[in-house]
CSV table of C-alpha atoms in Angstrom, one decimal:
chain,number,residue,atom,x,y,z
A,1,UNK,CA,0.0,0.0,0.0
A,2,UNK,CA,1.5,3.6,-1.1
A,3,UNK,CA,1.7,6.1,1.1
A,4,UNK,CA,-0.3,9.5,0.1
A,5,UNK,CA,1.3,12.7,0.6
A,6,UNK,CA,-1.5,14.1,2.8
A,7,UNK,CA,0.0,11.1,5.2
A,8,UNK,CA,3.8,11.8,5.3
A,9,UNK,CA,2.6,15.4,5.9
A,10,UNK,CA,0.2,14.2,8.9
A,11,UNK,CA,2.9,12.4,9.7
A,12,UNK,CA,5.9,15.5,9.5
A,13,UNK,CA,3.4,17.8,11.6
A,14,UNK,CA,2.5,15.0,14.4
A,15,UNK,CA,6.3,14.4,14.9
A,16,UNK,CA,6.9,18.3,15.1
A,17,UNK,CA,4.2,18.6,17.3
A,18,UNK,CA,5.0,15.5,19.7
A,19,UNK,CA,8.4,17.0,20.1
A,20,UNK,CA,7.7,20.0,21.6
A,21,UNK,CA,5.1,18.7,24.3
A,22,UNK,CA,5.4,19.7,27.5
A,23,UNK,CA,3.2,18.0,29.7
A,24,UNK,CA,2.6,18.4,33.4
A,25,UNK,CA,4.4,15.3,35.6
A,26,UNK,CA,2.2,12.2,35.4
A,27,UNK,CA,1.4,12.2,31.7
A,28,UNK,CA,2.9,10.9,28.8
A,29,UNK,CA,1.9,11.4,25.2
A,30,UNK,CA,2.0,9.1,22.4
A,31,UNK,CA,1.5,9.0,18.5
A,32,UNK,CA,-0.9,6.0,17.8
A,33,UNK,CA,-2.3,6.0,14.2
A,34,UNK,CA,-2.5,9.2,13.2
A,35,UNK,CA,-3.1,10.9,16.5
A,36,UNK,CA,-1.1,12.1,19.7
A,37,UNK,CA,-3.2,10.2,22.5
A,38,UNK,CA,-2.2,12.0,26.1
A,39,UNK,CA,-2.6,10.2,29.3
A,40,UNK,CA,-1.8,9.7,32.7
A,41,UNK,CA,0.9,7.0,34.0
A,42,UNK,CA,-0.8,4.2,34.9
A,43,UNK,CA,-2.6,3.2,38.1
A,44,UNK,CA,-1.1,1.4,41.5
A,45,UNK,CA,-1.9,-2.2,40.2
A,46,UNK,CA,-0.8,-1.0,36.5
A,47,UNK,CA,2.7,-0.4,37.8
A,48,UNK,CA,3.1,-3.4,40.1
A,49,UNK,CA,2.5,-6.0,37.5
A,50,UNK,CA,4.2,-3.9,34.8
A,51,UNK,CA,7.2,-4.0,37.4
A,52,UNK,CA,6.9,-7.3,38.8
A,53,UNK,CA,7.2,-8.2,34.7
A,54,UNK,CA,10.4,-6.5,34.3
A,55,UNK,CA,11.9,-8.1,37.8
A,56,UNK,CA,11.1,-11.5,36.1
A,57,UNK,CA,13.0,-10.7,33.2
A,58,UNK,CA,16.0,-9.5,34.7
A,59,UNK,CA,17.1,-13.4,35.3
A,60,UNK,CA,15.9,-14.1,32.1
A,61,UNK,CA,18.2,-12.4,30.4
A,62,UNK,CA,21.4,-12.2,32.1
A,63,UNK,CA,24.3,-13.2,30.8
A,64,UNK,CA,22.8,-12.1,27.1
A,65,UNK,CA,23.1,-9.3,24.9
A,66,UNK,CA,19.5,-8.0,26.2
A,67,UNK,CA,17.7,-5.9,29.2
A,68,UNK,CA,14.5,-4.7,30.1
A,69,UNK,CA,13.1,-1.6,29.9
A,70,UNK,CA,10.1,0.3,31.0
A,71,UNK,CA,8.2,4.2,30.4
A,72,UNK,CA,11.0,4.6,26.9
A,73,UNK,CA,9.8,5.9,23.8
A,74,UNK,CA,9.9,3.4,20.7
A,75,UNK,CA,10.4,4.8,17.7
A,76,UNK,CA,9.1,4.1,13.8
A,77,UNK,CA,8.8,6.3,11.4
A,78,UNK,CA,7.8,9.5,13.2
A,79,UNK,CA,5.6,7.6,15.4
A,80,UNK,CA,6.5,7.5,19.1
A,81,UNK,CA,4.9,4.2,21.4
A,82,UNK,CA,5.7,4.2,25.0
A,83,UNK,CA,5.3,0.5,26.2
A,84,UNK,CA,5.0,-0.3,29.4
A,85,UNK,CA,8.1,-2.3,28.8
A,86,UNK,CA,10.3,-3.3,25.9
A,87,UNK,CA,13.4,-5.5,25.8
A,88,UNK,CA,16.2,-4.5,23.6
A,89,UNK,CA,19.3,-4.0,23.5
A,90,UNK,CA,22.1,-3.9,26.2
A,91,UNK,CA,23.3,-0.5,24.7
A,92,UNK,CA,20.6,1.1,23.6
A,93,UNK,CA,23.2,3.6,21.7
A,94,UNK,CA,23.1,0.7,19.2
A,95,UNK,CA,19.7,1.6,18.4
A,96,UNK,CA,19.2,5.4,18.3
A,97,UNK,CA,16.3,7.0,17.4
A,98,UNK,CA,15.8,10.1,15.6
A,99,UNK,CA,16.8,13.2,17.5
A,100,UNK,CA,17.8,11.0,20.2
A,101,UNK,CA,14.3,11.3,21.7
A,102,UNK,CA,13.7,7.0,22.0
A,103,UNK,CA,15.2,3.9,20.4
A,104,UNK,CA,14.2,2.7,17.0
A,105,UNK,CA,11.4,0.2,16.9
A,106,UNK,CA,14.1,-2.3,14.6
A,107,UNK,CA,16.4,-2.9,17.8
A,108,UNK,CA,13.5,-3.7,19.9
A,109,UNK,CA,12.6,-7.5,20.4
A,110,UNK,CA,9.7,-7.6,22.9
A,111,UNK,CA,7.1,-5.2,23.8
A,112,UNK,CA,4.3,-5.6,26.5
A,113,UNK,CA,1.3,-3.6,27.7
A,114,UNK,CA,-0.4,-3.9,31.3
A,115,UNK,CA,-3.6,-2.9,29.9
A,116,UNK,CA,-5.4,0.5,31.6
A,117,UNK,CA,-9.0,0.7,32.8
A,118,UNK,CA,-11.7,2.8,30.2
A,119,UNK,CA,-12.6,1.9,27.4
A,120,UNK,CA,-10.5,4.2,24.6
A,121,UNK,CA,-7.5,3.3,26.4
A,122,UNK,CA,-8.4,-0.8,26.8
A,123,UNK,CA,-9.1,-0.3,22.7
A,124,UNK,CA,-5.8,1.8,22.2
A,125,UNK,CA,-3.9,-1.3,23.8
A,126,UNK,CA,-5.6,-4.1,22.3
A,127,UNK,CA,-6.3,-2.3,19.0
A,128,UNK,CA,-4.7,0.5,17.8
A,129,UNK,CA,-1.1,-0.2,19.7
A,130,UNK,CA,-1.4,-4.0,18.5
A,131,UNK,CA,-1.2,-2.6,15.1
A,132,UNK,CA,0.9,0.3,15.6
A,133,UNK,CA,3.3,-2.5,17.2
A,134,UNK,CA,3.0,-4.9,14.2
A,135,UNK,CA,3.9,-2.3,11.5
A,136,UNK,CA,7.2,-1.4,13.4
A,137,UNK,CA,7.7,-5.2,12.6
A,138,UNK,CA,8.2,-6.0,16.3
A,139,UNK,CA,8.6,-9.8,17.0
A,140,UNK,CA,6.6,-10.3,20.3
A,141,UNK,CA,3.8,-8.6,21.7
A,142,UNK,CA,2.3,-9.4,25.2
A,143,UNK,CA,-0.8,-8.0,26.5
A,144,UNK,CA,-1.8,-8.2,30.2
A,145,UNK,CA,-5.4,-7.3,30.4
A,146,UNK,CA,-7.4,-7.1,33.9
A,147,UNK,CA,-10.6,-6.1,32.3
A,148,UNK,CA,-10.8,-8.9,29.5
A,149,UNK,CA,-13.1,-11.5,31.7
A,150,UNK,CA,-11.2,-12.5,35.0
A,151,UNK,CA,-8.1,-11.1,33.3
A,152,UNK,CA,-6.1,-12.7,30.5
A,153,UNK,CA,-2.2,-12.8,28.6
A,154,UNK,CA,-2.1,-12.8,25.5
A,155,UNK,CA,1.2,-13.4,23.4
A,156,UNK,CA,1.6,-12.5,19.7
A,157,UNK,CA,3.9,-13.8,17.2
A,158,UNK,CA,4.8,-13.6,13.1
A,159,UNK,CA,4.2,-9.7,12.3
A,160,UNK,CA,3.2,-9.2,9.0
A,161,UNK,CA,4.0,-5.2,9.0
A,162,UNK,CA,2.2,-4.3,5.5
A,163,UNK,CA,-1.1,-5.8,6.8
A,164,UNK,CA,-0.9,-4.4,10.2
A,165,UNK,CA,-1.7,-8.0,12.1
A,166,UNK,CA,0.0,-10.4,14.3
A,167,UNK,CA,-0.4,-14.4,12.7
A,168,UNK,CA,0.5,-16.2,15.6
A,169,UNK,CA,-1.8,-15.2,19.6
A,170,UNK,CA,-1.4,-17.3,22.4
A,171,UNK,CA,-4.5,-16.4,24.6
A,172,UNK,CA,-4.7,-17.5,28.2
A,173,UNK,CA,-6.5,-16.5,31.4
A,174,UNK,CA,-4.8,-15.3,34.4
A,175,UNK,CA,-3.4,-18.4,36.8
A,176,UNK,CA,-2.5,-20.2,33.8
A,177,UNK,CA,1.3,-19.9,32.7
A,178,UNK,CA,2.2,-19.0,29.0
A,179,UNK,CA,6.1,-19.2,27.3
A,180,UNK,CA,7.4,-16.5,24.6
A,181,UNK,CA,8.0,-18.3,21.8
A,182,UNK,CA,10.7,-16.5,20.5
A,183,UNK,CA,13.8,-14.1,21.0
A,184,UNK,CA,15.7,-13.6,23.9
A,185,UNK,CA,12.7,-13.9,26.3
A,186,UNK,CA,12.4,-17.5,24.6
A,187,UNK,CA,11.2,-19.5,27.3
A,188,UNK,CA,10.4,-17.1,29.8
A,189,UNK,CA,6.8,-18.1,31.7
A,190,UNK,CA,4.0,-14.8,32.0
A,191,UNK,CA,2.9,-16.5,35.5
A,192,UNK,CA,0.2,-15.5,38.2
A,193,UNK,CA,3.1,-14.6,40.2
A,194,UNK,CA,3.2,-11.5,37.4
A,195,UNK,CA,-0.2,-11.0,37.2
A,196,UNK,CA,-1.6,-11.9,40.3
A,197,UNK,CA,-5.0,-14.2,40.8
A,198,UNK,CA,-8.0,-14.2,38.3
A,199,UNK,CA,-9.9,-11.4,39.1
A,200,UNK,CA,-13.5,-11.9,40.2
């Protein structure tokens, strides 16, 4: 699919724009197709699992090429996602982004989402950011959703950037452990120790 020029220069003014954002402490503003989506950092339960994910990891990883990250800007063609974490590189020098604002999306191998309460912001995660995340071609996606029944994880697999879609999902409710299939996470097991009980 060709891109039109009334994109690229959507595209140009959303960048210029993003830049020079100044928002108040607590906030954090992304550009998810075609729009700059403000919104607050996440919630008390938002940020335990998020971090209890990225204390998991840590093991995981060692002794590779690889580290953890969380609340950095990934980076794809002017578009700017802030997972709530993303594995990449050890240096992250190795994969600048443009005006040093981020890390490009190419370097990054794993990103995840603890999904947030309301409904434009549960459809930006599952939705929107799914296929913001697929076009910047990144391997593994992992979704960690409280408000999806009694909570579920979901993995996805296989991008397929020009059609904006994930082929592979993994789908499981909370207490039951899923693997990443792939990268350096390969192996690692999204427990209920991460996410806690099913929710009632």
């Amino acid at each position: 699919m060709m891109t039109s020029e009334a994109e690229v220069d959507l595209d140009g003014a959303l960048w210029q724009a993003w830049k020079t954002l100044e928002l108040p402490e607590g906030f954090h503003a992304e550009i998810v197709e075609g729009f700059i989506e403000v919104s607050p950092t996440g919630r008390r339960r938002h940020t335990m699992v998020a971090n209890r994910l990225r204390d998991a990891l840590v093991p995981h990883l060692a002794g590779s090429d690889y580290a953890a990250y969380q609340d950095g800007n990934v980076l794809h063609e002017k578009k700017a996602l802030i997972p709530d974490l993303f594995i990449g590189p050890k240096d992250l020098d190795d994969v600048p982004g443009d005006d040093d604002l981020g890390v490009s999306a190419e370097g990054i191998a794993l990103v995840a989402e603890v999904v947030s309460s309301g409904r434009d912001v549960t459809e930006r995660d599952r939705v929107r950011k799914r296929r913001a995340y697929t076009r910047a071609g990144i391997p593994v996606y992992v979704l960690i959703d409280d408000f999806d029944g009694h909570g579920t994880v979901t993995v996805l697999t296989s991008p397929s950037p020009k059609e904006a879609v994930y082929a592979a999902e993994i789908r499981v409710p909370y207490g039951t452990a899923v693997e990443i299939p792939d990268g350096p996470a390969k192996g690692f097991a999204i427990t209920e120790e991460i996410t806690g009980e099913p929710l009632d």
